[in-house]
Amino acid sequence: MNKITVDNSESYWEQNVNYPNDYNLIKVEYIMGKSMMFDKWETRIYGWVQEVIVGENKGKIEAGYPTPYDEKTGSDAVSLGYFDNIEDAMKAVLESNHPDYSGYYI
């Protein structure tokens, strides 16, 4: 898998092996427990970009990030829209839900 580091951060974009234009924004964090026996490392996903493969936006890149479930919309994610390239989509996710600023994660 290909990884793209995020500048000045411990987070990174990890490529999906099966879909070369799909990436997840990941940060691995150390979680302290009540004692050393309960400490752990946790992988958290803060956003994603993925190529649309069907429909009117085919070939564009959709960006989004997780949010708490909203009963009104029936969704637990925010779509940031469709972009012409991966770089702009990644930038939109980082501006909306940066892992270093306590954003939402799954």
Short mmCIF file of N, CA and C in Angstrom, two decimals, residues 11-96:
data_model
loop_
_atom_site.label_atom_id
_atom_site.label_comp_id
_atom_site.label_asym_id
_atom_site.label_seq_id
_atom_site.Cartn_x
_atom_site.Cartn_y
_atom_site.Cartn_z
N SER A 11 -0.23 11.86 11.02
CA SER A 11 -1.25 11.21 10.19
C SER A 11 -0.73 11.02 8.76
N TYR A 12 -1.43 10.19 8.00
CA TYR A 12 -1.03 9.90 6.64
C TYR A 12 -2.23 9.43 5.82
N TRP A 13 -2.10 9.53 4.51
CA TRP A 13 -3.10 9.00 3.59
C TRP A 13 -2.64 7.62 3.17
N GLU A 14 -3.52 6.63 3.31
CA GLU A 14 -3.19 5.26 2.93
C GLU A 14 -4.06 4.86 1.73
N GLN A 15 -3.38 4.38 0.69
CA GLN A 15 -4.05 4.01 -0.55
C GLN A 15 -4.73 2.65 -0.45
N ASN A 16 -5.89 2.53 -1.06
CA ASN A 16 -6.60 1.26 -1.16
C ASN A 16 -5.93 0.44 -2.26
N VAL A 17 -5.54 -0.77 -1.96
CA VAL A 17 -4.82 -1.62 -2.92
C VAL A 17 -5.64 -1.87 -4.17
N ASN A 18 -6.93 -2.08 -4.03
CA ASN A 18 -7.78 -2.43 -5.17
C ASN A 18 -8.22 -1.24 -6.01
N TYR A 19 -8.18 -0.05 -5.44
CA TYR A 19 -8.63 1.15 -6.14
C TYR A 19 -7.56 2.24 -5.98
N PRO A 20 -6.75 2.46 -6.99
CA PRO A 20 -5.59 3.36 -6.85
C PRO A 20 -5.92 4.82 -6.56
N ASN A 21 -7.14 5.27 -6.81
CA ASN A 21 -7.51 6.65 -6.52
C ASN A 21 -8.34 6.79 -5.25
N ASP A 22 -8.31 5.77 -4.40
CA ASP A 22 -9.03 5.81 -3.12
C ASP A 22 -8.02 5.83 -1.97
N TYR A 23 -8.17 6.81 -1.07
CA TYR A 23 -7.27 6.95 0.07
C TYR A 23 -8.08 7.19 1.33
N ASN A 24 -7.59 6.72 2.46
CA ASN A 24 -8.15 7.02 3.78
C ASN A 24 -7.15 7.85 4.56
N LEU A 25 -7.64 8.86 5.28
CA LEU A 25 -6.80 9.69 6.15
C LEU A 25 -6.73 9.00 7.50
N ILE A 26 -5.55 8.54 7.88
CA ILE A 26 -5.37 7.70 9.06
C ILE A 26 -4.39 8.33 10.04
N LYS A 27 -4.67 8.10 11.31
CA LYS A 27 -3.73 8.44 12.37
C LYS A 27 -3.76 7.32 13.40
N VAL A 28 -2.59 6.81 13.74
CA VAL A 28 -2.47 5.77 14.75
C VAL A 28 -2.11 6.46 16.05
N GLU A 29 -2.94 6.28 17.08
CA GLU A 29 -2.74 6.98 18.34
C GLU A 29 -2.57 6.00 19.50
N TYR A 30 -1.74 6.40 20.42
CA TYR A 30 -1.49 5.61 21.62
C TYR A 30 -2.52 6.00 22.67
N ILE A 31 -3.26 5.03 23.16
CA ILE A 31 -4.30 5.27 24.15
C ILE A 31 -3.85 4.66 25.47
N MET A 32 -3.73 5.50 26.49
CA MET A 32 -3.31 5.01 27.80
C MET A 32 -4.49 4.44 28.57
N GLY A 33 -4.30 3.25 29.13
CA GLY A 33 -5.33 2.62 29.94
C GLY A 33 -5.08 2.86 31.41
N LYS A 34 -5.76 2.12 32.27
CA LYS A 34 -5.60 2.24 33.72
C LYS A 34 -4.21 1.81 34.17
N SER A 35 -3.61 0.92 33.40
CA SER A 35 -2.25 0.48 33.68
C SER A 35 -1.61 0.10 32.35
N MET A 36 -0.31 -0.22 32.38
CA MET A 36 0.39 -0.57 31.14
C MET A 36 -0.27 -1.75 30.45
N MET A 37 -0.86 -2.63 31.20
CA MET A 37 -1.49 -3.81 30.62
C MET A 37 -2.69 -3.43 29.73
N PHE A 38 -3.30 -2.27 29.97
CA PHE A 38 -4.48 -1.85 29.23
C PHE A 38 -4.17 -0.76 28.20
N ASP A 39 -2.91 -0.37 28.05
CA ASP A 39 -2.54 0.59 27.02
C ASP A 39 -2.68 -0.07 25.65
N LYS A 40 -2.94 0.72 24.62
CA LYS A 40 -3.09 0.15 23.29
C LYS A 40 -2.84 1.21 22.21
N TRP A 41 -2.63 0.73 21.00
CA TRP A 41 -2.52 1.58 19.82
C TRP A 41 -3.84 1.46 19.07
N GLU A 42 -4.38 2.58 18.64
CA GLU A 42 -5.66 2.57 17.95
C GLU A 42 -5.54 3.30 16.61
N THR A 43 -6.00 2.64 15.55
CA THR A 43 -5.99 3.24 14.22
C THR A 43 -7.33 3.95 14.01
N ARG A 44 -7.25 5.23 13.66
CA ARG A 44 -8.47 6.02 13.48
C ARG A 44 -8.50 6.59 12.06
N ILE A 45 -9.67 6.55 11.45
CA ILE A 45 -9.86 7.09 10.10
C ILE A 45 -10.59 8.42 10.23
N TYR A 46 -9.97 9.48 9.69
CA TYR A 46 -10.50 10.83 9.81
C TYR A 46 -11.14 11.35 8.53
N GLY A 47 -11.01 10.61 7.45
CA GLY A 47 -11.62 11.05 6.20
C GLY A 47 -11.22 10.14 5.06
N TRP A 48 -11.76 10.41 3.88
CA TRP A 48 -11.47 9.59 2.72
C TRP A 48 -11.67 10.39 1.45
N VAL A 49 -11.00 9.94 0.41
CA VAL A 49 -11.23 10.41 -0.95
C VAL A 49 -11.35 9.16 -1.81
N GLN A 50 -12.29 9.18 -2.74
CA GLN A 50 -12.48 8.01 -3.58
C GLN A 50 -12.99 8.42 -4.96
N GLU A 51 -12.50 7.69 -5.95
CA GLU A 51 -12.92 7.96 -7.32
C GLU A 51 -14.33 7.41 -7.55
N VAL A 52 -15.18 8.22 -8.17
CA VAL A 52 -16.52 7.79 -8.51
C VAL A 52 -16.41 6.93 -9.77
N ILE A 53 -16.98 5.73 -9.72
CA ILE A 53 -16.81 4.81 -10.85
C ILE A 53 -18.07 4.64 -11.70
N VAL A 54 -19.21 5.17 -11.25
CA VAL A 54 -20.45 5.11 -12.03
C VAL A 54 -21.20 6.43 -11.87
N GLY A 55 -22.11 6.68 -12.82
CA GLY A 55 -22.98 7.84 -12.70
C GLY A 55 -22.45 9.08 -13.39
N GLU A 56 -23.14 10.17 -13.16
CA GLU A 56 -22.82 11.42 -13.84
C GLU A 56 -21.50 12.03 -13.40
N ASN A 57 -21.02 11.69 -12.21
CA ASN A 57 -19.74 12.21 -11.73
C ASN A 57 -18.59 11.22 -11.92
N LYS A 58 -18.77 10.25 -12.78
CA LYS A 58 -17.76 9.23 -13.03
C LYS A 58 -16.41 9.88 -13.38
N GLY A 59 -15.36 9.39 -12.70
CA GLY A 59 -14.02 9.93 -12.93
C GLY A 59 -13.63 11.05 -11.97
N LYS A 60 -14.60 11.64 -11.31
CA LYS A 60 -14.29 12.69 -10.33
C LYS A 60 -13.94 12.03 -8.99
N ILE A 61 -13.39 12.83 -8.08
CA ILE A 61 -12.99 12.35 -6.77
C ILE A 61 -13.95 12.92 -5.73
N GLU A 62 -14.60 12.03 -4.97
CA GLU A 62 -15.49 12.46 -3.89
C GLU A 62 -14.71 12.43 -2.58
N ALA A 63 -14.90 13.45 -1.77
CA ALA A 63 -14.21 13.55 -0.48
C ALA A 63 -15.25 13.60 0.63
N GLY A 64 -14.87 13.04 1.79
CA GLY A 64 -15.79 13.07 2.92
C GLY A 64 -15.09 12.74 4.22
N TYR A 65 -15.84 12.88 5.31
CA TYR A 65 -15.31 12.53 6.63
C TYR A 65 -16.47 12.11 7.53
N PRO A 66 -16.17 11.32 8.59
CA PRO A 66 -17.23 10.83 9.49
C PRO A 66 -17.71 11.90 10.45
N THR A 67 -18.96 11.76 10.86
CA THR A 67 -19.55 12.64 11.88
C THR A 67 -20.46 11.77 12.75
N PRO A 68 -20.89 12.29 13.88
CA PRO A 68 -21.88 11.54 14.66
C PRO A 68 -23.15 11.34 13.84
N TYR A 69 -23.84 10.24 14.09
CA TYR A 69 -25.06 9.92 13.34
C TYR A 69 -26.10 11.01 13.52
N ASP A 70 -26.71 11.43 12.42
CA ASP A 70 -27.75 12.45 12.42
C ASP A 70 -29.06 11.78 12.00
N GLU A 71 -30.02 11.72 12.91
CA GLU A 71 -31.29 11.06 12.62
C GLU A 71 -32.06 11.78 11.52
N LYS A 72 -31.92 13.10 11.44
CA LYS A 72 -32.65 13.88 10.45
C LYS A 72 -32.22 13.51 9.02
N THR A 73 -30.92 13.36 8.81
CA THR A 73 -30.42 13.02 7.48
C THR A 73 -30.19 11.52 7.31
N GLY A 74 -30.13 10.79 8.42
CA GLY A 74 -29.88 9.36 8.35
C GLY A 74 -28.46 9.03 7.92
N SER A 75 -27.54 9.92 8.24
CA SER A 75 -26.15 9.74 7.79
C SER A 75 -25.17 9.90 8.94
N ASP A 76 -24.03 9.25 8.80
CA ASP A 76 -22.95 9.42 9.77
C ASP A 76 -21.68 9.89 9.07
N ALA A 77 -21.87 10.60 7.95
CA ALA A 77 -20.73 11.12 7.19
C ALA A 77 -21.11 12.42 6.50
N VAL A 78 -20.10 13.23 6.20
CA VAL A 78 -20.29 14.47 5.46
C VAL A 78 -19.57 14.34 4.13
N SER A 79 -20.27 14.61 3.05
CA SER A 79 -19.64 14.65 1.74
C SER A 79 -19.21 16.08 1.47
N LEU A 80 -17.95 16.25 1.11
CA LEU A 80 -17.44 17.58 0.81
C LEU A 80 -17.58 17.93 -0.66
N GLY A 81 -18.12 17.02 -1.43
CA GLY A 81 -18.36 17.28 -2.85
C GLY A 81 -17.43 16.50 -3.75
N TYR A 82 -17.46 16.88 -5.02
CA TYR A 82 -16.68 16.20 -6.05
C TYR A 82 -15.57 17.12 -6.54
N PHE A 83 -14.41 16.54 -6.75
CA PHE A 83 -13.23 17.31 -7.13
C PHE A 83 -12.62 16.72 -8.41
N ASP A 84 -11.90 17.56 -9.13
CA ASP A 84 -11.28 17.12 -10.39
C ASP A 84 -10.00 16.33 -10.16
N ASN A 85 -9.35 16.54 -8.99
CA ASN A 85 -8.11 15.81 -8.73
C ASN A 85 -8.01 15.43 -7.25
N ILE A 86 -7.15 14.46 -7.00
CA ILE A 86 -7.00 13.92 -5.65
C ILE A 86 -6.43 14.95 -4.68
N GLU A 87 -5.49 15.77 -5.14
CA GLU A 87 -4.84 16.74 -4.25
C GLU A 87 -5.85 17.72 -3.67
N ASP A 88 -6.77 18.24 -4.50
CA ASP A 88 -7.77 19.18 -4.00
C ASP A 88 -8.75 18.50 -3.03
N ALA A 89 -9.09 17.26 -3.32
CA ALA A 89 -9.99 16.51 -2.43
C ALA A 89 -9.32 16.27 -1.07
N MET A 90 -8.05 15.87 -1.08
CA MET A 90 -7.31 15.65 0.17
C MET A 90 -7.20 16.94 0.98
N LYS A 91 -6.95 18.04 0.29
CA LYS A 91 -6.84 19.34 0.96
C LYS A 91 -8.17 19.71 1.63
N ALA A 92 -9.29 19.44 0.96
CA ALA A 92 -10.60 19.75 1.53
C ALA A 92 -10.86 18.94 2.80
N VAL A 93 -10.48 17.66 2.80
CA VAL A 93 -10.67 16.83 3.99
C VAL A 93 -9.82 17.36 5.14
N LEU A 94 -8.56 17.67 4.86
CA LEU A 94 -7.67 18.17 5.91
C LEU A 94 -8.16 19.50 6.48
N GLU A 95 -8.71 20.38 5.64
CA GLU A 95 -9.22 21.66 6.13
C GLU A 95 -10.49 21.49 6.96
N SER A 96 -11.26 20.45 6.67
CA SER A 96 -12.53 20.25 7.36
C SER A 96 -12.43 19.40 8.61
#
